[in-house]
Amino acid sequence: MRSSAGRICRTVTLAALLSLGVPACSTASDPGALLSHDALSPGTRNMTILVVGDSWARSFGVGMNSVGKSQNNTIVNAAQGGCGIMLSTEEEVGKKRTPTPTQCNAWPTEWPKLIDQHKPQAVLLSTSFWDQAAQVIDDSGKLKTIDAPDFQKAYAVHLDQALELLGRGGARVFLTTTTDGDPGPYRTKSDAMNKAVRAAVARNAAKGTSLLSVRDQLCDDSGCPREIHGIQVYDDTGHPTKEAQDRLGAWMLDAMHEAVGQHQGSEPSA
């Protein structure tokens, strides 16, 4: 389904993940490091997390809620399938052009309301899967994708705006990378997306923006395997299965808990 080759960056330790959001680099394939976070740490509790973005973001939120609710973690899952941050007018779905749903373009007004209402300590923003789709983002009427320079420029502007809105009130915001696409155009898009996400983290690091590298949880030098540690990673829709969701959710919650504690100078409280 997916493959990769060459030099990769992998999160070796939690501290490396949280420094500036840029994982340490490795040239070695280490399948044991993939999806290995199998349980939530006992101290990861009393967190309020807002999740926004696309269908993969929603899957991450489902996983975090599944593993975190028993430790009094509250997950506000406001992610919407098929929604990115490009404020597009049209998009390509199944090789057909269709108008972008109105609700997808409401985030500049809706996300601040969610911040004010729920007062989260951390926010997960992930559109790195959906925003690889071809979209009409300007008055040219042409479909464009993340591997085009003008799309990248617009994506950076929208991402910075989203990070500013979501960080109001002191919430720490986390972005995610995407998995590798198939060789060819899809890999070109996933690589361009991951480069754009990492650049946004670097630009906004002083504000507390951090990276959660989903790519390094699900892919190594040999590719993005469909089965890891005996777990079927993807369901029939191409999204994480429940077991994969739960492992990703535990990893994300533990990373957020530690980062928020470092950011505030103390352990997060209810």
Short mmCIF file of C-alpha atoms in Angstrom, two decimals:
data_model
loop_
_atom_site.label_atom_id
_atom_site.label_comp_id
_atom_site.label_asym_id
_atom_site.label_seq_id
_atom_site.Cartn_x
_atom_site.Cartn_y
_atom_site.Cartn_z
CA MET A 1 0.00 0.00 0.00
CA ARG A 2 2.75 2.43 0.97
CA SER A 3 6.49 2.40 0.72
CA SER A 4 9.44 4.58 1.66
CA ALA A 5 13.18 4.61 1.26
CA GLY A 6 16.21 6.62 2.26
CA ARG A 7 16.90 8.73 5.30
CA ILE A 8 14.10 9.16 7.79
CA CYS A 9 13.52 11.09 11.00
CA ARG A 10 12.18 9.14 13.95
CA THR A 11 11.23 10.20 17.47
CA VAL A 12 13.84 8.39 19.53
CA THR A 13 12.79 9.75 22.95
CA LEU A 14 9.95 11.83 24.27
CA ALA A 15 12.41 14.57 25.13
CA ALA A 16 13.58 14.67 21.51
CA LEU A 17 9.97 14.91 20.36
CA LEU A 18 9.25 17.88 22.58
CA SER A 19 12.40 19.96 22.18
CA LEU A 20 11.40 21.99 19.14
CA GLY A 21 8.98 19.47 17.77
CA VAL A 22 11.59 18.04 15.41
CA PRO A 23 12.49 14.36 15.95
CA ALA A 24 16.02 13.05 16.04
CA CYS A 25 17.20 11.53 12.78
CA SER A 26 18.14 7.95 12.04
CA THR A 27 19.16 6.02 8.97
CA ALA A 28 18.40 2.63 10.50
CA SER A 29 15.13 0.78 10.11
CA ASP A 30 13.74 -0.16 13.52
CA PRO A 31 10.36 -1.90 13.25
CA GLY A 32 10.25 -2.33 17.04
CA ALA A 33 9.91 1.45 17.44
CA LEU A 34 6.70 1.55 15.41
CA LEU A 35 3.39 1.83 17.24
CA SER A 36 5.08 0.60 20.42
CA HIS A 37 3.29 2.84 22.95
CA ASP A 38 0.88 0.21 24.22
CA ALA A 39 -0.41 1.80 27.45
CA LEU A 40 -1.16 5.24 28.88
CA SER A 41 1.16 6.33 31.69
CA PRO A 42 -0.56 6.42 35.11
CA GLY A 43 0.34 10.08 35.62
CA THR A 44 -1.35 11.22 32.41
CA ARG A 45 -4.63 12.39 33.86
CA ASN A 46 -6.91 15.41 34.35
CA MET A 47 -6.22 16.82 30.88
CA THR A 48 -8.67 18.62 28.60
CA ILE A 49 -7.72 18.17 24.95
CA LEU A 50 -9.42 19.75 21.94
CA VAL A 51 -9.10 17.86 18.65
CA VAL A 52 -9.72 19.62 15.33
CA GLY A 53 -8.99 18.78 11.71
CA ASP A 54 -9.85 15.98 9.30
CA SER A 55 -11.01 12.36 9.58
CA TRP A 56 -7.59 11.19 10.77
CA ALA A 57 -7.73 13.82 13.50
CA ARG A 58 -11.10 12.41 14.47
CA SER A 59 -9.57 8.92 14.66
CA PHE A 60 -6.81 10.24 16.92
CA GLY A 61 -9.46 11.81 19.17
CA VAL A 62 -11.38 8.54 19.35
CA GLY A 63 -8.21 6.74 20.42
CA MET A 64 -7.31 9.35 23.03
CA ASN A 65 -10.80 9.18 24.51
CA SER A 66 -10.72 5.37 24.57
CA VAL A 67 -7.49 5.16 26.57
CA GLY A 68 -7.75 8.42 28.50
CA LYS A 69 -11.26 8.65 29.94
CA SER A 70 -10.55 6.25 32.82
CA GLN A 71 -7.87 8.68 34.05
CA ASN A 72 -10.19 11.69 33.93
CA ASN A 73 -8.93 13.02 30.60
CA THR A 74 -11.56 14.92 28.63
CA ILE A 75 -11.30 14.78 24.83
CA VAL A 76 -13.39 17.32 22.91
CA ASN A 77 -13.42 15.78 19.45
CA ALA A 78 -14.49 18.48 16.99
CA ALA A 79 -12.66 17.07 13.95
CA GLN A 80 -14.68 16.68 10.74
CA GLY A 81 -14.05 14.18 7.99
CA GLY A 82 -13.19 15.72 4.63
CA CYS A 83 -12.27 19.10 6.11
CA GLY A 84 -8.95 20.89 5.88
CA ILE A 85 -7.84 24.47 6.53
CA MET A 86 -7.41 25.79 2.99
CA LEU A 87 -10.72 27.71 2.82
CA SER A 88 -11.14 26.26 -0.66
CA THR A 89 -14.18 26.69 -2.89
CA GLU A 90 -13.97 23.31 -4.63
CA GLU A 91 -12.15 20.04 -4.07
CA GLU A 92 -11.56 16.80 -5.90
CA VAL A 93 -13.24 13.76 -4.33
CA GLY A 94 -13.03 10.48 -6.22
CA LYS A 95 -11.86 12.31 -9.36
CA LYS A 96 -14.97 14.52 -9.28
CA ARG A 97 -14.98 18.23 -8.47
CA THR A 98 -17.39 19.16 -5.72
CA PRO A 99 -18.04 22.34 -3.70
CA THR A 100 -16.21 22.48 -0.39
CA PRO A 101 -18.74 21.94 2.45
CA THR A 102 -19.65 25.17 4.22
CA GLN A 103 -18.77 23.76 7.64
CA CYS A 104 -15.19 23.07 6.53
CA ASN A 105 -14.56 26.78 6.03
CA ALA A 106 -16.06 27.85 9.34
CA TRP A 107 -12.97 27.12 11.42
CA PRO A 108 -11.74 30.74 11.75
CA THR A 109 -14.89 31.55 13.74
CA GLU A 110 -15.76 28.17 15.25
CA TRP A 111 -12.40 27.12 16.70
CA PRO A 112 -12.02 30.22 18.92
CA LYS A 113 -15.49 29.48 20.31
CA LEU A 114 -14.38 25.96 21.22
CA ILE A 115 -11.28 27.32 22.93
CA ASP A 116 -13.35 29.77 24.98
CA GLN A 117 -15.94 27.14 25.85
CA HIS A 118 -13.69 24.23 26.84
CA LYS A 119 -10.45 25.99 27.86
CA PRO A 120 -8.21 23.07 26.81
CA GLN A 121 -4.66 22.70 28.02
CA ALA A 122 -3.65 21.26 24.65
CA VAL A 123 -5.02 21.16 21.11
CA LEU A 124 -4.38 18.57 18.43
CA LEU A 125 -4.65 20.00 14.90
CA SER A 126 -4.29 17.55 12.04
CA THR A 127 -5.24 18.23 8.44
CA SER A 128 -2.08 16.72 6.97
CA PHE A 129 -4.02 13.82 5.45
CA TRP A 130 -6.98 15.63 3.90
CA ASP A 131 -5.09 18.72 2.73
CA GLN A 132 -3.14 16.59 0.27
CA ALA A 133 -6.37 16.57 -1.78
CA ALA A 134 -6.60 18.71 -4.92
CA GLN A 135 -8.47 21.94 -4.14
CA VAL A 136 -9.41 25.27 -5.68
CA ILE A 137 -7.74 27.79 -3.37
CA ASP A 138 -7.79 31.00 -5.44
CA ASP A 139 -9.69 32.75 -8.22
CA SER A 140 -7.87 30.80 -10.95
CA GLY A 141 -10.46 28.03 -10.73
CA LYS A 142 -7.66 25.43 -11.02
CA LEU A 143 -7.22 22.43 -8.77
CA LYS A 144 -3.92 22.63 -6.90
CA THR A 145 -2.10 20.40 -4.44
CA ILE A 146 0.46 20.68 -1.64
CA ASP A 147 3.39 19.98 -3.97
CA ALA A 148 2.71 23.31 -5.78
CA PRO A 149 4.57 26.40 -4.45
CA ASP A 150 1.46 28.64 -4.32
CA PHE A 151 -0.47 25.96 -2.41
CA GLN A 152 2.42 25.64 0.05
CA LYS A 153 2.47 29.40 0.59
CA ALA A 154 -1.29 29.52 1.22
CA TYR A 155 -1.12 26.47 3.49
CA ALA A 156 1.56 28.13 5.60
CA VAL A 157 -0.58 31.27 5.97
CA HIS A 158 -3.67 29.30 7.00
CA LEU A 159 -1.69 27.06 9.34
CA ASP A 160 -0.11 30.03 11.12
CA GLN A 161 -3.55 31.63 11.48
CA ALA A 162 -4.99 28.40 12.90
CA LEU A 163 -2.13 28.05 15.38
CA GLU A 164 -2.65 31.63 16.54
CA LEU A 165 -6.38 31.08 17.11
CA LEU A 166 -5.97 27.70 18.82
CA GLY A 167 -3.17 28.91 21.09
CA ARG A 168 -5.26 31.68 22.61
CA GLY A 169 -5.69 31.26 26.32
CA GLY A 170 -2.38 29.45 26.64
CA ALA A 171 -3.29 26.09 25.07
CA ARG A 172 -0.30 24.22 23.66
CA VAL A 173 -0.93 23.21 20.04
CA PHE A 174 0.31 20.00 18.40
CA LEU A 175 0.56 19.31 14.67
CA THR A 176 0.93 15.90 13.06
CA THR A 177 2.82 14.58 10.10
CA THR A 178 1.21 12.24 7.56
CA THR A 179 2.18 8.73 6.50
CA ASP A 180 4.10 8.08 3.28
CA GLY A 181 2.10 7.95 0.08
CA ASP A 182 2.62 5.38 -2.66
CA PRO A 183 5.71 5.92 -4.85
CA GLY A 184 5.21 8.68 -7.39
CA PRO A 185 2.83 11.62 -7.07
CA TYR A 186 1.36 10.50 -3.73
CA ARG A 187 4.79 10.24 -2.12
CA THR A 188 5.65 13.66 -3.52
CA LYS A 189 2.55 15.08 -1.82
CA SER A 190 3.14 13.38 1.53
CA ASP A 191 6.77 14.52 1.58
CA ALA A 192 5.71 18.09 0.73
CA MET A 193 3.06 18.01 3.45
CA ASN A 194 5.48 16.76 6.10
CA LYS A 195 7.99 19.43 5.13
CA ALA A 196 5.27 22.10 5.44
CA VAL A 197 4.14 20.82 8.84
CA ARG A 198 7.68 20.71 10.23
CA ALA A 199 8.32 24.23 8.94
CA ALA A 200 5.19 25.48 10.70
CA VAL A 201 6.32 23.87 13.96
CA ALA A 202 9.71 25.57 13.66
CA ARG A 203 8.12 28.96 12.89
CA ASN A 204 5.80 28.73 15.87
CA ALA A 205 8.01 26.88 18.37
CA ALA A 206 8.33 29.95 20.60
CA LYS A 207 4.54 29.89 21.03
CA GLY A 208 4.66 26.30 22.24
CA THR A 209 3.74 24.53 19.00
CA SER A 210 5.01 20.93 18.94
CA LEU A 211 5.14 18.03 16.51
CA LEU A 212 3.57 14.60 16.87
CA SER A 213 5.15 12.58 14.08
CA VAL A 214 2.49 10.07 13.09
CA ARG A 215 4.71 9.21 10.14
CA ASP A 216 7.39 7.94 12.51
CA GLN A 217 4.87 5.91 14.48
CA LEU A 218 3.54 4.10 11.42
CA CYS A 219 6.42 4.06 8.90
CA ASP A 220 10.10 3.12 8.78
CA ASP A 221 12.75 2.58 6.10
CA SER A 222 10.82 -0.38 4.70
CA GLY A 223 7.55 1.54 4.35
CA CYS A 224 4.29 1.89 6.26
CA PRO A 225 3.35 -1.72 7.05
CA ARG A 226 -0.27 -2.78 7.21
CA GLU A 227 0.50 -4.88 10.30
CA ILE A 228 2.69 -3.85 13.25
CA HIS A 229 3.20 -5.93 16.41
CA GLY A 230 0.42 -8.22 15.22
CA ILE A 231 -1.96 -5.27 14.95
CA GLN A 232 -3.80 -4.57 11.71
CA VAL A 233 -3.07 -0.87 11.31
CA TYR A 234 -5.64 0.26 8.72
CA ASP A 235 -9.34 -0.49 8.40
CA ASP A 236 -11.29 -0.81 5.15
CA THR A 237 -11.50 3.00 4.82
CA GLY A 238 -7.73 3.45 5.16
CA HIS A 239 -8.00 4.94 8.67
CA PRO A 240 -6.43 3.45 11.82
CA THR A 241 -8.15 0.43 13.33
CA LYS A 242 -9.31 0.58 16.95
CA GLU A 243 -6.14 -1.07 18.24
CA ALA A 244 -3.97 1.33 16.25
CA GLN A 245 -6.12 4.28 17.38
CA ASP A 246 -5.67 3.31 21.01
CA ARG A 247 -1.88 3.03 20.73
CA LEU A 248 -1.64 6.32 18.88
CA GLY A 249 -3.98 7.88 21.44
CA ALA A 250 -1.85 6.73 24.40
CA TRP A 251 1.31 8.01 22.74
CA MET A 252 -0.28 11.37 21.96
CA LEU A 253 -1.75 11.88 25.43
CA ASP A 254 1.53 11.04 27.18
CA ALA A 255 3.44 13.42 24.88
CA MET A 256 0.90 16.19 25.47
CA HIS A 257 0.92 15.68 29.24
CA GLU A 258 4.68 16.02 29.44
CA ALA A 259 4.79 19.00 27.07
CA VAL A 260 2.08 20.91 28.91
CA GLY A 261 3.84 20.27 32.21
CA GLN A 262 7.10 21.64 30.79
CA HIS A 263 5.31 24.61 29.20
CA GLN A 264 3.57 25.61 32.43
CA GLY A 265 6.45 24.72 34.70
CA SER A 266 4.26 22.36 36.68
CA GLU A 267 2.10 19.28 36.31
CA PRO A 268 -1.21 19.91 34.53
CA SER A 269 -4.20 20.07 36.82
CA ALA A 270 -7.92 19.69 36.34
#
